[in-house]
Coordinates of C-alpha atoms and ligand atoms in Angstrom, one line a residue:
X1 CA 17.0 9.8 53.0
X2 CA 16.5 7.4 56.2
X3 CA 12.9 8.8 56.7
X4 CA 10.8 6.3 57.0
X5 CA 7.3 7.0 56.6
X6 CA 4.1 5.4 58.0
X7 CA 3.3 2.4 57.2
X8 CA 0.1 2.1 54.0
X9 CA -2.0 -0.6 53.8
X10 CA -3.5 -2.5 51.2
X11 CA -5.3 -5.2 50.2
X12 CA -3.0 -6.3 47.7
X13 CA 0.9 -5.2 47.1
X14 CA 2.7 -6.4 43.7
X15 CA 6.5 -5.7 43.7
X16 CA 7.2 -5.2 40.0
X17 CA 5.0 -3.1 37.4
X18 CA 6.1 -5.5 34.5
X19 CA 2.9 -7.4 32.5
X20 CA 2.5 -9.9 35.1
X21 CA 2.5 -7.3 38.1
X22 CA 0.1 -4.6 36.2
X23 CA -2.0 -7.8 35.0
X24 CA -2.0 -8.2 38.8
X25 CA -3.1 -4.8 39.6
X26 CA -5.2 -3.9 37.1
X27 CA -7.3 -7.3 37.1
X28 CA -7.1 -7.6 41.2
X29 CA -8.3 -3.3 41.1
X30 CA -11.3 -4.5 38.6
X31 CA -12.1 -7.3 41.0
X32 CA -12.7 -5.0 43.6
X33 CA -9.3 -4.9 45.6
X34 CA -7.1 -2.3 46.7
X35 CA -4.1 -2.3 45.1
X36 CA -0.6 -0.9 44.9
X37 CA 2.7 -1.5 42.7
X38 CA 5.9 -1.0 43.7
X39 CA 8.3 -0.4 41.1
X40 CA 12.0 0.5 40.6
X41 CA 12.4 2.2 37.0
X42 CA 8.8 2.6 35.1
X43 CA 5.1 0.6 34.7
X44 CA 5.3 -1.6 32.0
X45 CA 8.7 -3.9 32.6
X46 CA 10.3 -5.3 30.0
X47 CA 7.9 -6.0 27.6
X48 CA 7.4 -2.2 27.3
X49 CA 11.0 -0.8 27.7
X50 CA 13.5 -3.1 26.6
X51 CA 11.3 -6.4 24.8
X52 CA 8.3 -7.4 22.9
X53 CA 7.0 -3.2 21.9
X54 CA 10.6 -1.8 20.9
X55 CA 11.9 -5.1 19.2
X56 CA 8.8 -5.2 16.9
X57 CA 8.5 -2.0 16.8
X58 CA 12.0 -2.1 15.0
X59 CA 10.8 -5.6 13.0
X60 CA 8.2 -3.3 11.4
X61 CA 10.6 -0.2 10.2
X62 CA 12.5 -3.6 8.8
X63 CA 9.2 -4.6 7.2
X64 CA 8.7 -1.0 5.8
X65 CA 12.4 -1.0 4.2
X66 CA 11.8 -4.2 2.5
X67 CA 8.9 -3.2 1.3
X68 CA 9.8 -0.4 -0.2
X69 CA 12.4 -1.9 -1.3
X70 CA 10.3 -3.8 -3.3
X71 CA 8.1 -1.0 -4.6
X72 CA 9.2 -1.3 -8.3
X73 CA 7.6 -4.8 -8.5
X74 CA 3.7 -3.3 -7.9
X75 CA 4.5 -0.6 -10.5
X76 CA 5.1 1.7 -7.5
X77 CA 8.5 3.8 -7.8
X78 CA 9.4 4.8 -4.8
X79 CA 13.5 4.8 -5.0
X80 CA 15.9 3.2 -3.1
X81 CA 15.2 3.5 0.4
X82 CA 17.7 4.6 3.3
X83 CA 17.6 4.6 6.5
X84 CA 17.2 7.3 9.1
X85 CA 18.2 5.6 12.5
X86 CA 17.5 8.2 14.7
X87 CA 14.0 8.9 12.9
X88 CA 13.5 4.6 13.7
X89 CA 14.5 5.3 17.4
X90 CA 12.5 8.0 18.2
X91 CA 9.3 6.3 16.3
X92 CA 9.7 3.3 18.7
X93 CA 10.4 5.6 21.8
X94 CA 7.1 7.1 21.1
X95 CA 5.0 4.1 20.8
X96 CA 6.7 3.3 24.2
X97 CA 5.9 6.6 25.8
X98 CA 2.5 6.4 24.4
X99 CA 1.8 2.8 25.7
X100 CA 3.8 3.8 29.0
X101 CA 1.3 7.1 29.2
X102 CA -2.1 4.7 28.9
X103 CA -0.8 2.2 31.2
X104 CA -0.2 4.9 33.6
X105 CA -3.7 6.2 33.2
X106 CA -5.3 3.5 33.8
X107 CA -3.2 2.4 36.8
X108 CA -4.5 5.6 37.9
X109 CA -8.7 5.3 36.6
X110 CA -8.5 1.7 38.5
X111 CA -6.9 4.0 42.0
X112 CA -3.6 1.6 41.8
X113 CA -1.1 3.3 43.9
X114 CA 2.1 3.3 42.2
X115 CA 5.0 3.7 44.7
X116 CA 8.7 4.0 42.7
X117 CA 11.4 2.6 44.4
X118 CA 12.6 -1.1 44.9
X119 CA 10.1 -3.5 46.6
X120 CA 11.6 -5.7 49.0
X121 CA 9.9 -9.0 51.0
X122 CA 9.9 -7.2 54.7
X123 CA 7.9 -10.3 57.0
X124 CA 4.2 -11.4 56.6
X125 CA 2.4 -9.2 54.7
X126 CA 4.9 -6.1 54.2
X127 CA 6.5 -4.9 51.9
X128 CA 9.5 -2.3 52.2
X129 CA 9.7 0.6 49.2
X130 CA 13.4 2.0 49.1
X131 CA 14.2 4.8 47.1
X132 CA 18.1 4.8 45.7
X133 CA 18.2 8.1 44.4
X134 CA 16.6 11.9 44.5
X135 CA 12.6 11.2 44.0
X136 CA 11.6 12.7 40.7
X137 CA 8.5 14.5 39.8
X138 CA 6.9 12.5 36.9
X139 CA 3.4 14.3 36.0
X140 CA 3.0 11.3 33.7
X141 CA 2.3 8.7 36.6
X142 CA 0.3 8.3 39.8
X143 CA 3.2 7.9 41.5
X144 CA 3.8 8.0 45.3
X145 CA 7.4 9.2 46.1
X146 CA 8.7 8.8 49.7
X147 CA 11.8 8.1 51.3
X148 CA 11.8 4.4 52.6
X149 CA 8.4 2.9 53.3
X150 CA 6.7 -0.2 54.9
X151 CA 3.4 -1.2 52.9
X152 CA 1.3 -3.8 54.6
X153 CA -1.1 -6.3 52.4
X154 CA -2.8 -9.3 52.9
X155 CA -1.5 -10.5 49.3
X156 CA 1.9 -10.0 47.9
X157 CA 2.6 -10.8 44.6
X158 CA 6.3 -10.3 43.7
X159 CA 6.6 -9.9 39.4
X160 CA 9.9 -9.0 39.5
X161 CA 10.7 -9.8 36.3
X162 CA 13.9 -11.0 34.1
X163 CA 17.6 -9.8 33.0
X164 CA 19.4 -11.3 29.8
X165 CA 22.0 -13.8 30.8
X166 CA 25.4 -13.2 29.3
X167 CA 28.5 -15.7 28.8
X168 CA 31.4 -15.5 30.4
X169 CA 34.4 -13.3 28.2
X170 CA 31.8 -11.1 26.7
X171 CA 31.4 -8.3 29.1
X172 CA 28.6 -6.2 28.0
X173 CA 29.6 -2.7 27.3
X174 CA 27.0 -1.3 25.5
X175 CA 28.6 -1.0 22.4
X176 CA 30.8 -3.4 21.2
X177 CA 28.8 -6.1 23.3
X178 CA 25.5 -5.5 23.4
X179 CA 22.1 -7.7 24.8
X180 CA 18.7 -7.0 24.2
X181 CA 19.0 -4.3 26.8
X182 CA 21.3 -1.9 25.0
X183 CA 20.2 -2.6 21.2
X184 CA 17.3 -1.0 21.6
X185 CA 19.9 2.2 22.3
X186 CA 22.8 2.0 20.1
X187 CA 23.4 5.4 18.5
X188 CA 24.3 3.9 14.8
X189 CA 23.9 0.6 13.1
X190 CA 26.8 -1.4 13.0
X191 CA 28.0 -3.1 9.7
X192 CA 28.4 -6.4 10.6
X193 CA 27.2 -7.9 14.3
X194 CA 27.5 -11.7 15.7
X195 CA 24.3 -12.8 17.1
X196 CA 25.1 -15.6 19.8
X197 CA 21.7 -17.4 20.4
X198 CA 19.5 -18.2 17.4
X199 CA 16.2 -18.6 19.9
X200 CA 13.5 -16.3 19.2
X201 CA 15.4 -13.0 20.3
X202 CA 18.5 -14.4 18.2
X203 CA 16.5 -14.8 15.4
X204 CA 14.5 -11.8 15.6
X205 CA 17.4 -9.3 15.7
X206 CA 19.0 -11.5 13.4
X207 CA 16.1 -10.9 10.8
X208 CA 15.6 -7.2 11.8
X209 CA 19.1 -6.1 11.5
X210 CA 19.8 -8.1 8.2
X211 CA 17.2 -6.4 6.6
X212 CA 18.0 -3.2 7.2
X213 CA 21.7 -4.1 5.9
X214 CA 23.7 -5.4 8.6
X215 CA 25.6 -8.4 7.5
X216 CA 24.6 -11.0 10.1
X217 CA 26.3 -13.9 11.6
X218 CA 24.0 -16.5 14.4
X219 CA 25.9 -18.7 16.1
X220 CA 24.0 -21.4 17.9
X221 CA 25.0 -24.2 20.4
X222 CA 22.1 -26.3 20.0
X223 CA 21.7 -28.5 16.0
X224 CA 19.0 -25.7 14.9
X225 CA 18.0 -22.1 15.4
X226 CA 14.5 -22.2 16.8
X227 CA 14.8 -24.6 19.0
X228 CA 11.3 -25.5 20.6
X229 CA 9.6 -24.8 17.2
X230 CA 8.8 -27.5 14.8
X231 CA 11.5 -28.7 12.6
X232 CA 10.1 -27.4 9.4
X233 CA 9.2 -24.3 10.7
X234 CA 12.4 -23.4 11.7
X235 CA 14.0 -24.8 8.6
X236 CA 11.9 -22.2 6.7
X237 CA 13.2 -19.4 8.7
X238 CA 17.0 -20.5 8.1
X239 CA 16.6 -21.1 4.3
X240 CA 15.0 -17.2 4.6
X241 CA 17.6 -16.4 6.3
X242 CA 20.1 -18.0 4.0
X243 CA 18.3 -16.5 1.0
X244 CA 18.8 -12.8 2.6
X245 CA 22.2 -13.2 3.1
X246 CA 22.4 -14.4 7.0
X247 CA 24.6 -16.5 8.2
X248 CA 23.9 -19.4 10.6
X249 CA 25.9 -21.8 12.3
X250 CA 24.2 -24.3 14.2
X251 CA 26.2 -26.8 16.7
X252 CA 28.8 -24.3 17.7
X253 CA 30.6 -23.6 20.9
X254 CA 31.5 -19.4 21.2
X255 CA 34.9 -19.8 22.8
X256 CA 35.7 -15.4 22.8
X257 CA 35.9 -12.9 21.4
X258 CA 39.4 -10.7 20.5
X259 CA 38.0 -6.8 20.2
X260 CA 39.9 -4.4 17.6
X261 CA 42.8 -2.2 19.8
X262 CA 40.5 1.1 19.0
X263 CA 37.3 -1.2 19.7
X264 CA 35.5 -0.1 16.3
X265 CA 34.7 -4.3 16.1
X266 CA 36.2 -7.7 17.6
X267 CA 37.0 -11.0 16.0
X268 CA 34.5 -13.9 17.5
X269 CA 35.9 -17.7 17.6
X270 CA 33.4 -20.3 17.2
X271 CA 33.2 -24.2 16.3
X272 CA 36.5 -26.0 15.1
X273 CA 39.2 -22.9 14.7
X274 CA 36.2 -20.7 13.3
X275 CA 36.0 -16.9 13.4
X276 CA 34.3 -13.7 12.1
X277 CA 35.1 -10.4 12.2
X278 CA 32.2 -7.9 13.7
X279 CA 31.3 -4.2 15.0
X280 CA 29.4 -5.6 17.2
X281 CA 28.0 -8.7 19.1
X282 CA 24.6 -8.7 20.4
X283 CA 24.0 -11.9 23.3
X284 CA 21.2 -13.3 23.2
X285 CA 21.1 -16.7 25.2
X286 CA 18.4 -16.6 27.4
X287 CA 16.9 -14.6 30.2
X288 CA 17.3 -15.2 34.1
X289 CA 14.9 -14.5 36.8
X290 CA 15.3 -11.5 38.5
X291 CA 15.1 -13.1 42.3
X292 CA 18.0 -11.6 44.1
X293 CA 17.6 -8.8 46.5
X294 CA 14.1 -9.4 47.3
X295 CA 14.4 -10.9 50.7
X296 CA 12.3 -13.8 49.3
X297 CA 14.4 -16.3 51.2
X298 CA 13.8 -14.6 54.3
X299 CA 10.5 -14.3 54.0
X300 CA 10.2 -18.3 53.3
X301 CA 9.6 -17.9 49.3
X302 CA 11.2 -20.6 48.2
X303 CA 14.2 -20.4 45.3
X304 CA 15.0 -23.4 43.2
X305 CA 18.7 -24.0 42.0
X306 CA 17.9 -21.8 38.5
X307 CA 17.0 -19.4 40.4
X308 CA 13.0 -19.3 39.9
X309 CA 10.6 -19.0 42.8
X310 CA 8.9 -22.0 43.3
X311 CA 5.4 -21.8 43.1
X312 CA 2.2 -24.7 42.9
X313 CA -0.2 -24.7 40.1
X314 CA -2.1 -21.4 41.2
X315 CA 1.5 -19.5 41.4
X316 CA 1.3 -19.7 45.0
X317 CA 4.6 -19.3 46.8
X318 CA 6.3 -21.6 50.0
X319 CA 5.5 -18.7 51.7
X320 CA 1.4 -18.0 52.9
X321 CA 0.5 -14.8 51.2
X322 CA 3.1 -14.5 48.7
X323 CA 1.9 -15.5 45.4
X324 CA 4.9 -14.8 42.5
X325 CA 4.1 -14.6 38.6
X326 CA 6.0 -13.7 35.2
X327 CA 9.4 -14.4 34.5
X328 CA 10.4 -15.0 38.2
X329 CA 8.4 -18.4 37.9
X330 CA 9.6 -21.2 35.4
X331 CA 6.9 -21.2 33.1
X332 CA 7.2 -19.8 29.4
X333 CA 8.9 -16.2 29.3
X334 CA 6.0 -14.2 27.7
X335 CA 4.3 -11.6 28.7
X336 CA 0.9 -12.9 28.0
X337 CA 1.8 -16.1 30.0
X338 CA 2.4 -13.5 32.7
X339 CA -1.1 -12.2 32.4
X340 CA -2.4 -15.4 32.5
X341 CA -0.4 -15.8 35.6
X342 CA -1.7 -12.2 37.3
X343 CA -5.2 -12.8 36.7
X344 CA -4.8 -16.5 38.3
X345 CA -2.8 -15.4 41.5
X346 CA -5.9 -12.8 41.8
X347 CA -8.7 -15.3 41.7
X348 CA -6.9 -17.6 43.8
X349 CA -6.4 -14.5 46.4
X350 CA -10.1 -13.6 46.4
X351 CA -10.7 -17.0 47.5
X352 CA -12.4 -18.1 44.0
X353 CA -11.8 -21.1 42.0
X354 CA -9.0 -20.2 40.2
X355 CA -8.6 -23.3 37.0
X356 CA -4.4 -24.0 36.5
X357 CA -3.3 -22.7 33.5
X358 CA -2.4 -25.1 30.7
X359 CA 1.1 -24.0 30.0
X360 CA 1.1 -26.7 27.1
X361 CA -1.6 -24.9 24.7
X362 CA 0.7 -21.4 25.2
X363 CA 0.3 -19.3 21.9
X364 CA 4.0 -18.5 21.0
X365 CA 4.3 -16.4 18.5
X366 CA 8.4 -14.7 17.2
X367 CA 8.2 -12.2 14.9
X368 CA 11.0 -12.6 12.9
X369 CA 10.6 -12.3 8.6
X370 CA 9.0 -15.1 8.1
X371 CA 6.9 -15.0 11.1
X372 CA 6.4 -18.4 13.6
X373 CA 3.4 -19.0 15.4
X374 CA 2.0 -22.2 16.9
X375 CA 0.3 -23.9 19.9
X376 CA -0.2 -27.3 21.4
X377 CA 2.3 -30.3 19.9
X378 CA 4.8 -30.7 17.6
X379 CA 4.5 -34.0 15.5
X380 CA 7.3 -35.4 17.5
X381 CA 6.3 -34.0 20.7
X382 CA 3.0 -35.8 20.3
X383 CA 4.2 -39.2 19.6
X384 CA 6.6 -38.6 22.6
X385 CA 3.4 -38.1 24.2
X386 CA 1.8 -41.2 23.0
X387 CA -0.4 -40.3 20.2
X388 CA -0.4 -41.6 16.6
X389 CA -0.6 -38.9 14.4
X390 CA -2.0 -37.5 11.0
X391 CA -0.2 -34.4 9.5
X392 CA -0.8 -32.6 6.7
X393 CA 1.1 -29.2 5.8
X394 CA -0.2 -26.5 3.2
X395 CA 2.4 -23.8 1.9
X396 CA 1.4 -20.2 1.4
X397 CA 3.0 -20.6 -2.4
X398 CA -0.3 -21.7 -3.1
X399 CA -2.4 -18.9 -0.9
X400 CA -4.0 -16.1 -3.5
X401 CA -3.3 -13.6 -0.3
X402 CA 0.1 -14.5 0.1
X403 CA 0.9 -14.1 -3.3
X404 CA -0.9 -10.8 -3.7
X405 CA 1.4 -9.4 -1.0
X406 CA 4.3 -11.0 -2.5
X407 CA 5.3 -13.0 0.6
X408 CA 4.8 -16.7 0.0
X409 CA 7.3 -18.4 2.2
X410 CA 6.6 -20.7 5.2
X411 CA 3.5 -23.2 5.8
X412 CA 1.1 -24.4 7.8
X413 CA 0.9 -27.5 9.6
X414 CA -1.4 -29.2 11.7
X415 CA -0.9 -32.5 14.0
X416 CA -4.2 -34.5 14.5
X417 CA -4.9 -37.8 16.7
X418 CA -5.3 -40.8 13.8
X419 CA -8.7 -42.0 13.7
X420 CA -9.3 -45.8 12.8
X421 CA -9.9 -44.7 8.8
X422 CA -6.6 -42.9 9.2
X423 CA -8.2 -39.4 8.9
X424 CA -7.8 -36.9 11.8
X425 CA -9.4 -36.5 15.0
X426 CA -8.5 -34.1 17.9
X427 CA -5.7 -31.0 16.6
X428 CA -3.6 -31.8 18.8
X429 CA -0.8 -29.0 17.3
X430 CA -0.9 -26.2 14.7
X431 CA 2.8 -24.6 13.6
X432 CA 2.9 -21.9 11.2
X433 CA 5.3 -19.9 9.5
X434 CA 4.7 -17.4 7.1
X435 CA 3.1 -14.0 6.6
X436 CA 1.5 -12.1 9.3
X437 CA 1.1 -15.7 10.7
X438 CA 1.5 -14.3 14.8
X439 CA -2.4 -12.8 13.4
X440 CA -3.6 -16.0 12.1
X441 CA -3.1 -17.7 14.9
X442 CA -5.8 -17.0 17.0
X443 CA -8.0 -19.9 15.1
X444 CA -5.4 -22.4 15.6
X445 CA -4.6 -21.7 19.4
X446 CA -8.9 -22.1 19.9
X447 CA -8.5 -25.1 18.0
X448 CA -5.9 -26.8 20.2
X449 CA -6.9 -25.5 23.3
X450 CA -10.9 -26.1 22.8
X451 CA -10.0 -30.0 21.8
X452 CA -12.1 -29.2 18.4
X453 CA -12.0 -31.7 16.3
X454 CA -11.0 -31.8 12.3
X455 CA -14.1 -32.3 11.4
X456 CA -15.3 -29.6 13.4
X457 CA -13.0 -27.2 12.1
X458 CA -13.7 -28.5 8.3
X459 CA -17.1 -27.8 8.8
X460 CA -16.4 -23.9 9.1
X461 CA -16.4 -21.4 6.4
X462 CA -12.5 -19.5 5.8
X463 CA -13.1 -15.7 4.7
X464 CA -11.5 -15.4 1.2
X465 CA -9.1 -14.2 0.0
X466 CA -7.0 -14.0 3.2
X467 CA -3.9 -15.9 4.7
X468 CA -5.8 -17.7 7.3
X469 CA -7.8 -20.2 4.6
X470 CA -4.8 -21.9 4.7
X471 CA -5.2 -23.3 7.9
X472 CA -8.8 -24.1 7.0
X473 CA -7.6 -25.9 4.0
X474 CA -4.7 -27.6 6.0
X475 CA -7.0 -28.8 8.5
X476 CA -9.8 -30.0 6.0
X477 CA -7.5 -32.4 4.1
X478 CA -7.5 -34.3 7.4
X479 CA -10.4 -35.4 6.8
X480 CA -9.4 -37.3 3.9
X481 CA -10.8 -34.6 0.9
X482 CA -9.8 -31.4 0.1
X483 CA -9.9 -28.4 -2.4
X484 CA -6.6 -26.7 -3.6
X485 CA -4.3 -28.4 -2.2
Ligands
NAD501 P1 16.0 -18.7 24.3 O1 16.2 -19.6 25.4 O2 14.7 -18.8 23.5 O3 17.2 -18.9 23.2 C1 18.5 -18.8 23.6 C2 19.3 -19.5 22.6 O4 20.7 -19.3 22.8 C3 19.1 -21.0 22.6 O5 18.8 -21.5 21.3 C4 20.4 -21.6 23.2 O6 20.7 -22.9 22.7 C5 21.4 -20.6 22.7 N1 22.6 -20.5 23.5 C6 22.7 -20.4 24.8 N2 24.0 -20.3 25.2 C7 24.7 -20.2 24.0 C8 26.1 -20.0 23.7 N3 27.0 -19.9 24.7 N4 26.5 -20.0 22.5 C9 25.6 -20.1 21.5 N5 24.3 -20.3 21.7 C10 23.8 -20.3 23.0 O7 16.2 -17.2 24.8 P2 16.1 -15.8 24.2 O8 15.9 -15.9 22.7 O9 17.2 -15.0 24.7 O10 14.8 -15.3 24.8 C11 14.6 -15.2 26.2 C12 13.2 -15.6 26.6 O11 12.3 -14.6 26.1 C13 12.8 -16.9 26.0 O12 12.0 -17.6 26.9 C14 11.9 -16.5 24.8 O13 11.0 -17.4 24.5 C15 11.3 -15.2 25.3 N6 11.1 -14.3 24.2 C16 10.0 -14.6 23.4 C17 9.8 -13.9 22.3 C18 8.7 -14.2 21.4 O14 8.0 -15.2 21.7 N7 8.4 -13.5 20.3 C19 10.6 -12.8 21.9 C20 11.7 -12.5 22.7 C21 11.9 -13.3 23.9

């Protein structure tokens, strides 16, 4: 397969069909451009295959078998559940292949050429498609399938995404060591795993595979699990953790691991002369951009020593017509920082003023059980940053939702600038953890990121009963009065 065909033109060419490349091309195809993807394996990156859809996809089957677990207690009997792995797998390949079909489709509605093969930097303004094997017929996409092509743009955008990093004397087999890659795949749950990493894909495997019976163990380098969260936050995920039979060791070094001769589990050392005995580790200690084999160098995209493209505040590249988004760029690792990041690098192409994004009012949210959501400042982040602060934290032990539901762990708290009376001014931070908090946050991250003041949030009326009156109340005793709590 040397053909190589003529060359296509465009007005815009993203190299990676991930949510900061389709963000790209769908938002860029709205705006009136003519757009193509290029991508290697299928629209919809890692967020859609191996991330955010499958892994809470398989939080919620955990949420399902805890509560039916639970049945009894609201006079329901529904038995002891058990679990039908293959029946979970195949629910969360069809949400996949559901979300992968719509994606496709409207690649399609918005006329995005979708060329499959790997995308490659070929000189200003091309872009070469390779194909490494057979092309295959997929009725499911608009899919263009040549041998080797040259596509010519004004705009590039290269979203070529992220792959787990690993540590060295844990070779990733699949099955005995896995990342977040493979888990999604494994044919049977193991027993017993060793999660190294306790940052939020640590902790959210950790949570969805201890509750559907696997006897965990999370072993993290760092003094807490959770790392960027705020310290009570976290702390209320570890003592749920604790009270659900996970086990977590914080401040450890992973020195190796000693697999079984028949490899049915291996023996993981840890701290001072620690170990435990697993069927299966799963690493989880970060991500690394996906920047090699790209011929960004050659084309003058600039690579920093981690390996991110370098890019100014409007994702621009060192390179003119290369813009680069997602988790190539060092900004937070989320998918709907990507969009963010698409949408900019479009407006910016079209020549429009195109506002920075504010990477410090980023809605995180990790899904484990309890939830964690927040934006904007932790306490001590914000008196790193200057500010004198007010907090004031509510529990959800005291939320008439909460307790109808049965799930009354976690808080809220929010960080406000002190006034002169003491009472709080500008949120400057709301962090959450609890119930269905990634849903309640939408309030909070307006909050933060509109510079609303206490009082201005006090003065608005909180739907009740629900979850999210806890914030309300959280924020209104900042201004120095209160109701329940
Ligand atoms: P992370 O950086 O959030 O956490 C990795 C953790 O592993 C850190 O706490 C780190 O201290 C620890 N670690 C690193 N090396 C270690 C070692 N040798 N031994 C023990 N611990 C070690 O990375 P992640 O959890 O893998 O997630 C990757 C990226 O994807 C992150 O940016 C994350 O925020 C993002 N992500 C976000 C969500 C979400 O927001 N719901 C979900 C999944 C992933």
């Amino acid at each position: 397969m040397t053909d190589t065909a003529l060359t296509q033109t465009h007005d815009l060419v993203v190299v990676g069909g991930g949510p900061g490349g389709y963000a790209a091309a769908l938002y860029g195809a709205s705006a009136g451009l003519d757009v193509a993807v290029v991508e290697k394996h299928k629209v919809g990156g890692t967020c859609l295959h191996v991330g955010c859809i499958p892994a809470k996809e398989l939080l919620e089957a955990a949420s399902v078998y805890r509560t039916v677990s639970r049945a009894a207690e609201f006079g329901v009997a529904a038995g002891e559940p058990s679990l039908d792995w293959s029946a979970v797998l195949a629910r969360k390949q069809q949400v996949i292949d559901k979300m992968m079909s719509g994606l496709s489709s409207l690649l399609g509605q918005r006329k995005v050429t979708v060329y499959a093969g790997v995308g490659s930097l070929a000189g200003a303004g091309a872009v070469l498609v390779s194909v490494e094997q057979e092309p295959r017929q997929d009725s499911t996409q608009n899919v263009t399938q040549p041998a080797t092509q040259t596509l010519s743009a004004d705009a590039i955008v290269v979203a070529a995404g992220s792959v787990p990093r690993t540590i060295g004397g844990f070779d990733v087999d699949g099955e005995l060591v896995v990342t977040s890659d493979e888990l999604f795949q494994i044919n049977r749950l193991p027993q017993s795993a060793a999660v190294i990493g306790g940052g939020a894909i640590g902790c959210e495997f950790a949570s969805m595979l201890g509750d559907l019976g696997v006897k965990v163990t999370v072993l993290e380098a760092l003094p807490s699990i959770l790392a960027g969260c705020d310290s009570e936050v976290a702390s209320t995920v570890r003592r749920s953790f604790r009270k659900r039979g996970i086990n977590v060791h914080t401040d450890v070094a992973v020195h190796g691991h000693e697999p079984r001769p028949d490899r049915s589990g291996t023996v993981v050392r840890f701290g001072e002369g620690k170990h435990v005995d697993v069927e299966m580790v799963v690493v989880a200690v970060g991500r690394r951009p996906r920047t090699e084999a790209l011929g960004l160098e050659d084309a003058g995209v600039e690579i920093d020593e981690r390996g991110f493209v370098t890019v100014d505040e409007r994702c621009r590249t060192t390179a003119p017509g290369v813009w680069a988004v997602g988790d190539v760029v060092n900004s937070p690792q989320l998918a709907h920082t990507a969009f963010a990041e698409g949408m900019l690098a479009v407006r910016d192409i079209k020549g429009e003023p195109a506002e920075p994004i504010d990477y410090h009012g980023t809605p995180w949210c990790i899904y484990s059980h309890p939830e964690v959501a927040f934006a904007g400042h932790t306490e001590q982040s914000a008196v790193e940053a200057g500010f004198e602060v007010v907090t004031s934290v509510h529990r959800f032990m005291a939320n008439g939702r909460a307790q109808i539901l049965g799930e009354t762990e976690g808080l809220v708290k929010v960080i406000a600038e002190k006034q002169p009376d003491g009472t709080g001014g500008r949120i400057l931070g709301v962090h959450m953890a609890g119930p269905w908090v990634t849903e309640q946050l939408g309030q909070a991250y307006l909050a933060v990121n509109w510079e609303a003041t206490v009082s201005e949030v006090a003065g608005l009326i909180q739907p009740h009963p629900t979850m999210s009156e806890l914030f309300g109340e959280t924020v209104l005793s900042l201004t120095g009065r209160s109701l329940h709590g």
